[in-house]
């Protein structure tokens, strides 16, 4: 008999051995604020864990900062330099002010992606609500910076130049929609990459068991796929951060 | 006997079989390493002076595909979403949903074109950088 499980609202949830089981949110304790269910869950545990780990990693690496860095210190320093250079290249020197935010964002996503590759862990960034919340913070922040810096002139950003006046209203609407797609495409990209990769790993993991001795082939494939997943984890964190810089650059310099 | 042994060693790659027992010469110090250091230094200096962004976004075909699909789909989602919200607010279903869906599709396609243009520019830049003239695809 097929084991069926239901969540508290009666929706069927993924079965015990489904490749999607890894994305399940499990509540740890109950906590309600008004009508909202704000119970602590496995995703939140990993988020808190990642933040604690990164804090330890950054502070611990620089605690005995030496002129000639050791291994730990040089990892911390090179991640600092990587992000600093990225901001400088894409958003110019004016973007340096926003380094703390972008660095935090990059390190959080990177760490979440990499932690997710370890078996039996939860991948925080494979849930669109998490990535969308991050993208929404970026989007709202960047829009706010744009208005704070340029005032109402920022609205010119939505007016394409060199267009006949008749076409203008239509094009402005399209430009506004195109601007609003930014948080969506930003979050969908990260979420889709993480979720697709992890589902694929689990599907092939299922083949290993069901194929018996021939399962060595999918096992070899998983090894290769895990390597690819590490690249994807790095690349998607980078893409998220670099797009944040590009949006920041748009808001600062209005191209 | 000895000479045959020597020739045999020569055949399998030792240029001088007799020297085999002697200690290997240390890598010649000075010139070659200095040269490569100079080369790397020059490259690093050039990179530091270059203000252009070194974009490594989406080098792989899968990355490009994912990017373009995300752009197009998010246009449709946002356009449809706005239309649906307006319809719900003013009870005009489905007028605005249709209109904004089309506008969203337009915005999505426009974003795809922009992304493609940007990728082309990045590729042209990368091509320019390694002027060894690697094969174009």
JSON list of N, CA, C and O in Angstrom, two decimals, chain B residues 7-30:
[
{"chain": "B", "resi": 7, "resn": "UNK", "atom": "N", "xyz": [70.80, 1.37, -25.25]},
{"chain": "B", "resi": 7, "resn": "UNK", "atom": "CA", "xyz": [69.90, 1.68, -26.36]},
{"chain": "B", "resi": 7, "resn": "UNK", "atom": "C", "xyz": [68.45, 1.45, -25.96]},
{"chain": "B", "resi": 7, "resn": "UNK", "atom": "O", "xyz": [67.56, 2.21, -26.32]},
{"chain": "B", "resi": 8, "resn": "UNK", "atom": "N", "xyz": [68.28, 0.36, -25.22]},
{"chain": "B", "resi": 8, "resn": "UNK", "atom": "CA", "xyz": [66.91, 0.04, -24.77]},
{"chain": "B", "resi": 8, "resn": "UNK", "atom": "C", "xyz": [66.35, 1.18, -23.95]},
{"chain": "B", "resi": 8, "resn": "UNK", "atom": "O", "xyz": [65.22, 1.63, -24.18]},
{"chain": "B", "resi": 9, "resn": "UNK", "atom": "N", "xyz": [67.16, 1.68, -23.04]},
{"chain": "B", "resi": 9, "resn": "UNK", "atom": "CA", "xyz": [66.70, 2.79, -22.21]},
{"chain": "B", "resi": 9, "resn": "UNK", "atom": "C", "xyz": [66.39, 4.01, -23.07]},
{"chain": "B", "resi": 9, "resn": "UNK", "atom": "O", "xyz": [65.41, 4.72, -22.85]},
{"chain": "B", "resi": 10, "resn": "UNK", "atom": "N", "xyz": [67.26, 4.21, -24.09]},
{"chain": "B", "resi": 10, "resn": "UNK", "atom": "CA", "xyz": [67.03, 5.32, -25.01]},
{"chain": "B", "resi": 10, "resn": "UNK", "atom": "C", "xyz": [65.69, 5.18, -25.69]},
{"chain": "B", "resi": 10, "resn": "UNK", "atom": "O", "xyz": [64.95, 6.16, -25.85]},
{"chain": "B", "resi": 11, "resn": "UNK", "atom": "N", "xyz": [65.35, 3.93, -26.06]},
{"chain": "B", "resi": 11, "resn": "UNK", "atom": "CA", "xyz": [64.09, 3.70, -26.77]},
{"chain": "B", "resi": 11, "resn": "UNK", "atom": "C", "xyz": [62.89, 4.05, -25.90]},
{"chain": "B", "resi": 11, "resn": "UNK", "atom": "O", "xyz": [61.91, 4.61, -26.37]},
{"chain": "B", "resi": 12, "resn": "UNK", "atom": "N", "xyz": [63.01, 3.68, -24.62]},
{"chain": "B", "resi": 12, "resn": "UNK", "atom": "CA", "xyz": [61.82, 3.95, -23.80]},
{"chain": "B", "resi": 12, "resn": "UNK", "atom": "C", "xyz": [61.82, 5.35, -23.20]},
{"chain": "B", "resi": 12, "resn": "UNK", "atom": "O", "xyz": [61.04, 5.65, -22.31]},
{"chain": "B", "resi": 13, "resn": "UNK", "atom": "N", "xyz": [62.71, 6.18, -23.67]},
{"chain": "B", "resi": 13, "resn": "UNK", "atom": "CA", "xyz": [62.53, 7.57, -23.29]},
{"chain": "B", "resi": 13, "resn": "UNK", "atom": "C", "xyz": [63.66, 8.21, -22.54]},
{"chain": "B", "resi": 13, "resn": "UNK", "atom": "O", "xyz": [63.71, 9.43, -22.45]},
{"chain": "B", "resi": 14, "resn": "UNK", "atom": "N", "xyz": [64.57, 7.42, -21.97]},
{"chain": "B", "resi": 14, "resn": "UNK", "atom": "CA", "xyz": [65.69, 8.07, -21.30]},
{"chain": "B", "resi": 14, "resn": "UNK", "atom": "C", "xyz": [66.70, 8.47, -22.35]},
{"chain": "B", "resi": 14, "resn": "UNK", "atom": "O", "xyz": [67.21, 7.62, -23.07]},
{"chain": "B", "resi": 15, "resn": "UNK", "atom": "N", "xyz": [66.98, 9.72, -22.45]},
{"chain": "B", "resi": 15, "resn": "UNK", "atom": "CA", "xyz": [67.87, 10.14, -23.51]},
{"chain": "B", "resi": 15, "resn": "UNK", "atom": "C", "xyz": [69.27, 9.59, -23.28]},
{"chain": "B", "resi": 15, "resn": "UNK", "atom": "O", "xyz": [69.93, 9.16, -24.18]},
{"chain": "B", "resi": 16, "resn": "UNK", "atom": "N", "xyz": [69.68, 9.60, -22.05]},
{"chain": "B", "resi": 16, "resn": "UNK", "atom": "CA", "xyz": [70.99, 9.04, -21.74]},
{"chain": "B", "resi": 16, "resn": "UNK", "atom": "C", "xyz": [70.85, 8.06, -20.60]},
{"chain": "B", "resi": 16, "resn": "UNK", "atom": "O", "xyz": [70.69, 8.45, -19.46]},
{"chain": "B", "resi": 17, "resn": "UNK", "atom": "N", "xyz": [70.86, 6.80, -20.96]},
{"chain": "B", "resi": 17, "resn": "UNK", "atom": "CA", "xyz": [70.67, 5.76, -19.95]},
{"chain": "B", "resi": 17, "resn": "UNK", "atom": "C", "xyz": [71.70, 5.83, -18.84]},
{"chain": "B", "resi": 17, "resn": "UNK", "atom": "O", "xyz": [71.40, 5.57, -17.69]},
{"chain": "B", "resi": 18, "resn": "UNK", "atom": "N", "xyz": [72.91, 6.20, -19.20]},
{"chain": "B", "resi": 18, "resn": "UNK", "atom": "CA", "xyz": [73.98, 6.20, -18.22]},
{"chain": "B", "resi": 18, "resn": "UNK", "atom": "C", "xyz": [73.75, 7.23, -17.12]},
{"chain": "B", "resi": 18, "resn": "UNK", "atom": "O", "xyz": [74.14, 7.05, -15.98]},
{"chain": "B", "resi": 19, "resn": "UNK", "atom": "N", "xyz": [73.10, 8.31, -17.50]},
{"chain": "B", "resi": 19, "resn": "UNK", "atom": "CA", "xyz": [72.89, 9.38, -16.53]},
{"chain": "B", "resi": 19, "resn": "UNK", "atom": "C", "xyz": [71.78, 9.07, -15.54]},
{"chain": "B", "resi": 19, "resn": "UNK", "atom": "O", "xyz": [71.59, 9.77, -14.57]},
{"chain": "B", "resi": 20, "resn": "UNK", "atom": "N", "xyz": [71.08, 7.99, -15.86]},
{"chain": "B", "resi": 20, "resn": "UNK", "atom": "CA", "xyz": [69.90, 7.66, -15.08]},
{"chain": "B", "resi": 20, "resn": "UNK", "atom": "C", "xyz": [70.16, 7.57, -13.58]},
{"chain": "B", "resi": 20, "resn": "UNK", "atom": "O", "xyz": [69.36, 7.98, -12.77]},
{"chain": "B", "resi": 21, "resn": "UNK", "atom": "N", "xyz": [71.34, 6.99, -13.25]},
{"chain": "B", "resi": 21, "resn": "UNK", "atom": "CA", "xyz": [71.62, 6.78, -11.83]},
{"chain": "B", "resi": 21, "resn": "UNK", "atom": "C", "xyz": [72.01, 8.07, -11.13]},
{"chain": "B", "resi": 21, "resn": "UNK", "atom": "O", "xyz": [71.82, 8.20, -9.92]},
{"chain": "B", "resi": 22, "resn": "UNK", "atom": "N", "xyz": [72.54, 9.01, -11.89]},
{"chain": "B", "resi": 22, "resn": "UNK", "atom": "CA", "xyz": [72.96, 10.25, -11.25]},
{"chain": "B", "resi": 22, "resn": "UNK", "atom": "C", "xyz": [71.76, 11.06, -10.79]},
{"chain": "B", "resi": 22, "resn": "UNK", "atom": "O", "xyz": [70.65, 10.90, -11.30]},
{"chain": "B", "resi": 23, "resn": "UNK", "atom": "N", "xyz": [72.02, 11.91, -9.87]},
{"chain": "B", "resi": 23, "resn": "UNK", "atom": "CA", "xyz": [70.94, 12.73, -9.31]},
{"chain": "B", "resi": 23, "resn": "UNK", "atom": "C", "xyz": [70.34, 13.65, -10.37]},
{"chain": "B", "resi": 23, "resn": "UNK", "atom": "O", "xyz": [71.06, 14.15, -11.23]},
{"chain": "B", "resi": 24, "resn": "UNK", "atom": "N", "xyz": [69.04, 13.86, -10.30]},
{"chain": "B", "resi": 24, "resn": "UNK", "atom": "CA", "xyz": [68.43, 14.77, -11.27]},
{"chain": "B", "resi": 24, "resn": "UNK", "atom": "C", "xyz": [68.88, 16.19, -11.00]},
{"chain": "B", "resi": 24, "resn": "UNK", "atom": "O", "xyz": [68.99, 16.60, -9.85]},
{"chain": "B", "resi": 25, "resn": "UNK", "atom": "N", "xyz": [69.11, 16.88, -12.08]},
{"chain": "B", "resi": 25, "resn": "UNK", "atom": "CA", "xyz": [69.52, 18.27, -11.89]},
{"chain": "B", "resi": 25, "resn": "UNK", "atom": "C", "xyz": [68.34, 19.07, -11.35]},
{"chain": "B", "resi": 25, "resn": "UNK", "atom": "O", "xyz": [67.20, 18.87, -11.76]},
{"chain": "B", "resi": 26, "resn": "UNK", "atom": "N", "xyz": [68.61, 19.98, -10.42]},
{"chain": "B", "resi": 26, "resn": "UNK", "atom": "CA", "xyz": [67.51, 20.83, -9.95]},
{"chain": "B", "resi": 26, "resn": "UNK", "atom": "C", "xyz": [67.05, 21.74, -11.08]},
{"chain": "B", "resi": 26, "resn": "UNK", "atom": "O", "xyz": [67.81, 22.04, -11.99]},
{"chain": "B", "resi": 27, "resn": "UNK", "atom": "N", "xyz": [65.79, 22.14, -11.01]},
{"chain": "B", "resi": 27, "resn": "UNK", "atom": "CA", "xyz": [65.26, 23.05, -12.03]},
{"chain": "B", "resi": 27, "resn": "UNK", "atom": "C", "xyz": [66.11, 24.31, -12.08]},
{"chain": "B", "resi": 27, "resn": "UNK", "atom": "O", "xyz": [66.46, 24.87, -11.05]},
{"chain": "B", "resi": 28, "resn": "UNK", "atom": "N", "xyz": [66.46, 24.68, -13.30]},
{"chain": "B", "resi": 28, "resn": "UNK", "atom": "CA", "xyz": [67.37, 25.82, -13.43]},
{"chain": "B", "resi": 28, "resn": "UNK", "atom": "C", "xyz": [66.72, 27.06, -12.81]},
{"chain": "B", "resi": 28, "resn": "UNK", "atom": "O", "xyz": [65.61, 27.43, -13.16]},
{"chain": "B", "resi": 29, "resn": "UNK", "atom": "N", "xyz": [67.42, 27.67, -11.86]},
{"chain": "B", "resi": 29, "resn": "UNK", "atom": "CA", "xyz": [66.86, 28.84, -11.21]},
{"chain": "B", "resi": 29, "resn": "UNK", "atom": "C", "xyz": [67.01, 30.07, -12.09]},
{"chain": "B", "resi": 29, "resn": "UNK", "atom": "O", "xyz": [67.73, 30.04, -13.08]},
{"chain": "B", "resi": 30, "resn": "UNK", "atom": "N", "xyz": [66.33, 31.14, -11.73]},
{"chain": "B", "resi": 30, "resn": "UNK", "atom": "CA", "xyz": [66.53, 32.41, -12.44]},
{"chain": "B", "resi": 30, "resn": "UNK", "atom": "C", "xyz": [65.61, 32.58, -13.63]},
{"chain": "B", "resi": 30, "resn": "UNK", "atom": "O", "xyz": [64.40, 32.65, -13.47]}
]
